[in-house]
CSV table of C-alpha atoms in Angstrom, one decimal:
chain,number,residue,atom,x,y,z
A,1,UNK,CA,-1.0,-101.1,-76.8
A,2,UNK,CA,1.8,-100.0,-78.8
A,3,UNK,CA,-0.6,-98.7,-81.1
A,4,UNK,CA,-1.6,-95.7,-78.7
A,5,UNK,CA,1.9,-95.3,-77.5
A,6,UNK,CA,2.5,-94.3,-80.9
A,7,UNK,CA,-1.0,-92.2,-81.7
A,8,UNK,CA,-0.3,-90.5,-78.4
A,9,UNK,CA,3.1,-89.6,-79.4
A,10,UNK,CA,2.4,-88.4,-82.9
A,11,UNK,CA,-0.4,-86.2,-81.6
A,12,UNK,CA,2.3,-84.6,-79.1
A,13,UNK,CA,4.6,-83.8,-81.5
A,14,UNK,CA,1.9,-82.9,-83.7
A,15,UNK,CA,1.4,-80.4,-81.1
A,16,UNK,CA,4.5,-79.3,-80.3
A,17,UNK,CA,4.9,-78.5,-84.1
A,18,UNK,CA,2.1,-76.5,-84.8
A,19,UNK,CA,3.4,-74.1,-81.7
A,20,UNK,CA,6.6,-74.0,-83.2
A,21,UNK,CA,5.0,-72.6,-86.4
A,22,UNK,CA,2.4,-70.5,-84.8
A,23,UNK,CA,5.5,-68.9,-82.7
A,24,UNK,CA,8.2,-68.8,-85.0
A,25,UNK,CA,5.7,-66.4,-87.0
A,26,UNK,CA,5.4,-64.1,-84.4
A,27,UNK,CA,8.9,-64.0,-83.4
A,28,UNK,CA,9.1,-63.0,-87.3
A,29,UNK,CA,7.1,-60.2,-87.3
A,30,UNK,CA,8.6,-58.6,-83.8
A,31,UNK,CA,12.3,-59.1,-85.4
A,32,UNK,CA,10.5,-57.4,-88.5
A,33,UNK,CA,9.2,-54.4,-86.3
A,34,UNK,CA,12.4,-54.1,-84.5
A,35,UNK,CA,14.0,-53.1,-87.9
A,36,UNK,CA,11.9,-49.9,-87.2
A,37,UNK,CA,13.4,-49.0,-84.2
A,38,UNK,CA,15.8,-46.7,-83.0
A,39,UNK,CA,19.3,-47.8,-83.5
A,40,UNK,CA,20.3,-48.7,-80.3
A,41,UNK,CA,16.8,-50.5,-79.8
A,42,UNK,CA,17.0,-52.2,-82.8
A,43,UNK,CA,20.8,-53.8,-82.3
A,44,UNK,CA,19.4,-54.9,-78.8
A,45,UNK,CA,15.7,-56.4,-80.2
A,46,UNK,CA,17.3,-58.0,-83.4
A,47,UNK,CA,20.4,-59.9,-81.7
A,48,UNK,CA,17.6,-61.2,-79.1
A,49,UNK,CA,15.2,-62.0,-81.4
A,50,UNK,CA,17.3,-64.1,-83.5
A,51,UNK,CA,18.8,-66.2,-80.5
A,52,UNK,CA,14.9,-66.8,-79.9
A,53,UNK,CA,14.3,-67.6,-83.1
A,54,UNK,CA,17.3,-69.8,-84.0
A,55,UNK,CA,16.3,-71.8,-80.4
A,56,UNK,CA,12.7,-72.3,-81.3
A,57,UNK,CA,13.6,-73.2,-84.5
A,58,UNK,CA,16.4,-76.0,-84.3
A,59,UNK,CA,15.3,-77.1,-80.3
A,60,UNK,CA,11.6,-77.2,-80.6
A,61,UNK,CA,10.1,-76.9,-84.2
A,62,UNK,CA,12.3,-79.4,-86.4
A,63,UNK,CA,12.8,-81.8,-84.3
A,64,UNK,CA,8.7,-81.6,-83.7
A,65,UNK,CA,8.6,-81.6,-87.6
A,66,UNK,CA,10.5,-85.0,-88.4
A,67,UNK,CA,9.2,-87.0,-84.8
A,68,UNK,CA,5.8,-85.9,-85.6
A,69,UNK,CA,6.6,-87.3,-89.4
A,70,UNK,CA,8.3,-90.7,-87.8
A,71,UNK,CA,5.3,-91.5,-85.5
A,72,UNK,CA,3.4,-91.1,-88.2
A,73,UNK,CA,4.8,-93.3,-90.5
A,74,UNK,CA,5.1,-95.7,-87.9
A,75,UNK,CA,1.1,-95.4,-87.8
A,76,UNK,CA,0.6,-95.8,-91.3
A,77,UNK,CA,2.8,-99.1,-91.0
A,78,UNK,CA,0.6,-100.5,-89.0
A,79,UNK,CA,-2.8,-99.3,-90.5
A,80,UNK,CA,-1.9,-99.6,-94.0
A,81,UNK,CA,-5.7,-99.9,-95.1
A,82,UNK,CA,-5.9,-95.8,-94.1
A,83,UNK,CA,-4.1,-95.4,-97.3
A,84,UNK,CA,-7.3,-96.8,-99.5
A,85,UNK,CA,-9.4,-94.2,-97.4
A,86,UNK,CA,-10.0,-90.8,-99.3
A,87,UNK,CA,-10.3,-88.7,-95.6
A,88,UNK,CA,-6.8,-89.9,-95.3
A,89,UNK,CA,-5.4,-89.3,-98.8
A,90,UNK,CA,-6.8,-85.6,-98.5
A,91,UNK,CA,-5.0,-85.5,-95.5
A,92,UNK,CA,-1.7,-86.3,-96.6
A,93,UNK,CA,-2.1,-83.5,-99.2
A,94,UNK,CA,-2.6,-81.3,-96.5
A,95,UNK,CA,0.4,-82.7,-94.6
A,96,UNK,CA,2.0,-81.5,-97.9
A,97,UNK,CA,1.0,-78.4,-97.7
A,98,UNK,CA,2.3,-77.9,-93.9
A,99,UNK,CA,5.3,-79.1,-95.2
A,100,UNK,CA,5.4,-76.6,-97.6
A,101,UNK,CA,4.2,-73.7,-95.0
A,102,UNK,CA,7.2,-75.6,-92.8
A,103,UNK,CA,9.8,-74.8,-95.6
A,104,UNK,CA,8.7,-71.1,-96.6
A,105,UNK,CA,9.2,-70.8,-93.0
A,106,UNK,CA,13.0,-72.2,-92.9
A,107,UNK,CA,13.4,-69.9,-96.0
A,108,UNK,CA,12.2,-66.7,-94.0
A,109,UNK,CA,14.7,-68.1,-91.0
A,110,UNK,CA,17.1,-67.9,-93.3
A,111,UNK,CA,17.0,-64.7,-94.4
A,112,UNK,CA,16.9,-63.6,-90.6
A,113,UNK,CA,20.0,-65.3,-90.5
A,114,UNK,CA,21.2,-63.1,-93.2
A,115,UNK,CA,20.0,-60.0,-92.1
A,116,UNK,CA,17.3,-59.0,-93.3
A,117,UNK,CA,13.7,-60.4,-94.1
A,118,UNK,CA,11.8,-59.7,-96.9
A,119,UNK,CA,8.4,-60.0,-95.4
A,120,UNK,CA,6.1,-57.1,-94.0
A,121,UNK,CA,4.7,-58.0,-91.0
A,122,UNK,CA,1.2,-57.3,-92.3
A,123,UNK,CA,2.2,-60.0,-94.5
A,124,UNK,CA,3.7,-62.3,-91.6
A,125,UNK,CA,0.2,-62.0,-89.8
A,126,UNK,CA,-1.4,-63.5,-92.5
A,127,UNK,CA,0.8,-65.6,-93.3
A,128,UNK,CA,0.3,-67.1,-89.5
A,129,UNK,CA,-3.1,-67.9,-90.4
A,130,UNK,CA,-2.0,-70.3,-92.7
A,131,UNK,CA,-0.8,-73.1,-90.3
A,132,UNK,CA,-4.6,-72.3,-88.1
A,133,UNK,CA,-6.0,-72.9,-91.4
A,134,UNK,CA,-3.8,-76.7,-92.3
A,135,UNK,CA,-4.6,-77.2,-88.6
A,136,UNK,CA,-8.4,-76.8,-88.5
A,137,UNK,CA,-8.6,-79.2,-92.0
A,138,UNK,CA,-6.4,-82.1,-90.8
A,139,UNK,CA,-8.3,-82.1,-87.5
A,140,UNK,CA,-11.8,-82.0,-89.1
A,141,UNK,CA,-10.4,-84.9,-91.6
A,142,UNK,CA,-9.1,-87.2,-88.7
A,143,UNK,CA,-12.2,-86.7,-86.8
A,144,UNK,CA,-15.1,-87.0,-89.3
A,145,UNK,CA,-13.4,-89.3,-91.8
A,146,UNK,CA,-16.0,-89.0,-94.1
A,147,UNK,CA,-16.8,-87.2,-97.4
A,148,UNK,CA,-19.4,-85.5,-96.2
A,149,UNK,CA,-18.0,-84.5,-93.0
A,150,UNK,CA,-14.7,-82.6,-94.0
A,151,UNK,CA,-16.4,-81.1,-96.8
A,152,UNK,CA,-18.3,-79.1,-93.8
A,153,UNK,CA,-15.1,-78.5,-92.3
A,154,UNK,CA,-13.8,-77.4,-94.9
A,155,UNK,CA,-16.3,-74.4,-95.7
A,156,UNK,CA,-16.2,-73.9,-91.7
A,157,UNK,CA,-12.7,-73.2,-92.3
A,158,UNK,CA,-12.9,-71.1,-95.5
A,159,UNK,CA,-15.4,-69.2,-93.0
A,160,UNK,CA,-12.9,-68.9,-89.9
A,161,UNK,CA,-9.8,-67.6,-92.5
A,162,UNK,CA,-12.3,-65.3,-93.6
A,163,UNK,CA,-13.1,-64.2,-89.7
A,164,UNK,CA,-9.5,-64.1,-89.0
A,165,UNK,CA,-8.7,-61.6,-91.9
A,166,UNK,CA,-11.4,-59.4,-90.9
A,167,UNK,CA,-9.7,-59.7,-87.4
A,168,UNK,CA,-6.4,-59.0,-88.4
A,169,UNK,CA,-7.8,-56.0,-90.3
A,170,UNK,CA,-9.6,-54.8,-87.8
A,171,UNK,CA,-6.5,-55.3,-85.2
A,172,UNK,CA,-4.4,-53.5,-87.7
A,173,UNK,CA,-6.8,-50.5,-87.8
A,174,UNK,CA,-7.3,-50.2,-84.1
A,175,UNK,CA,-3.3,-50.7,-84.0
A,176,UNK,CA,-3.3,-47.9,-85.7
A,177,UNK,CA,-5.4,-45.7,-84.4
A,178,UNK,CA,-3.9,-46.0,-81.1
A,179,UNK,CA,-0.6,-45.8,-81.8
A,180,UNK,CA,-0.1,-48.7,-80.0
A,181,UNK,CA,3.7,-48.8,-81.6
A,182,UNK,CA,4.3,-45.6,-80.4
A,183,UNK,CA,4.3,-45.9,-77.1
């Protein structure tokens, strides 16, 4: 029973995580077009924008980061044979590579925190897709565990990234051609 106790709260803060991530990018690129806003705008949308982020950032999305990381430990204690299973090892690697997308993330907080941030938000909306794409892998691995099976998942997520750039292309353009900014 302790057993799902744990799996139950890993997958939570497995949640919770990911929703820091997926937000904290979009606070990131509205702090990033509130650079381009009229002075008095601007002061406003920036000062609240970083109280959002800093909240989201320390109250929700760390402490996600290391509980999610504990629980999961804790499972990996107990199931020790999941670390002779290849779905599992490929998993861990792209637990790595969250971490990493985690850090780039606490590097861009940072230079909010400074003042400035060096990213366009073109760039930020990609870079959102990132965390869907680590998301859809480790899902696909924990679920099919086999070779076979998160090889498919893989090329079904190659295919979504490529859907969602086309999207956010197409997004951008209609943006655009709207002048939904404008208004």
């Amino acid at each position: 029973m302790a057993y799902l106790y744990l799996k139950s709260l890993h997958i939570i803060f497995i949640t919770t995580w990911f929703a820091g991530l997926f937000y904290i990018i979009r606070l990131f690129i509205y702090y990033k077009e509130a650079e381009e806003k009229p002075e008095i705008e601007k002061n406003i949308l920036l000062k609240q924008y970083k109280l959002m982020i800093k909240r989201l950032w320390y109250i929700i999305t760390w402490p996600s980061a290391v509980l999610a990381t504990i629980f999961a430990i804790w499972l990996l204690v107990l199931q020790p044979s999941w670390l002779q299973m290849n779905w599992m090892l490929i998993k861990l690697g792209f637990v790595a590579l969250l971490f990493a997308y985690h850090w780039t993330c606490q590097i861009m907080y940072n230079q909010i925190e400074k003042g400035y941030l060096k990213y366009s938000s073109f760039s930020l909306r990609i870079w959102n897709e990132v965390a869907t794409i680590i998301l859809f892998a480790c899902v696909f691995l924990v679920i099919l565990k086999n070779s076979l099976g998160w090889i498919f998942g893989v090329i079904g997520i190659i295919s979504v990234s490529i859907l969602l750039m086309l999207g956010i292309k197409l997004y951008k353009n209609i943006r655009n051609k709207n002048n939904w900014d404008k208004k």
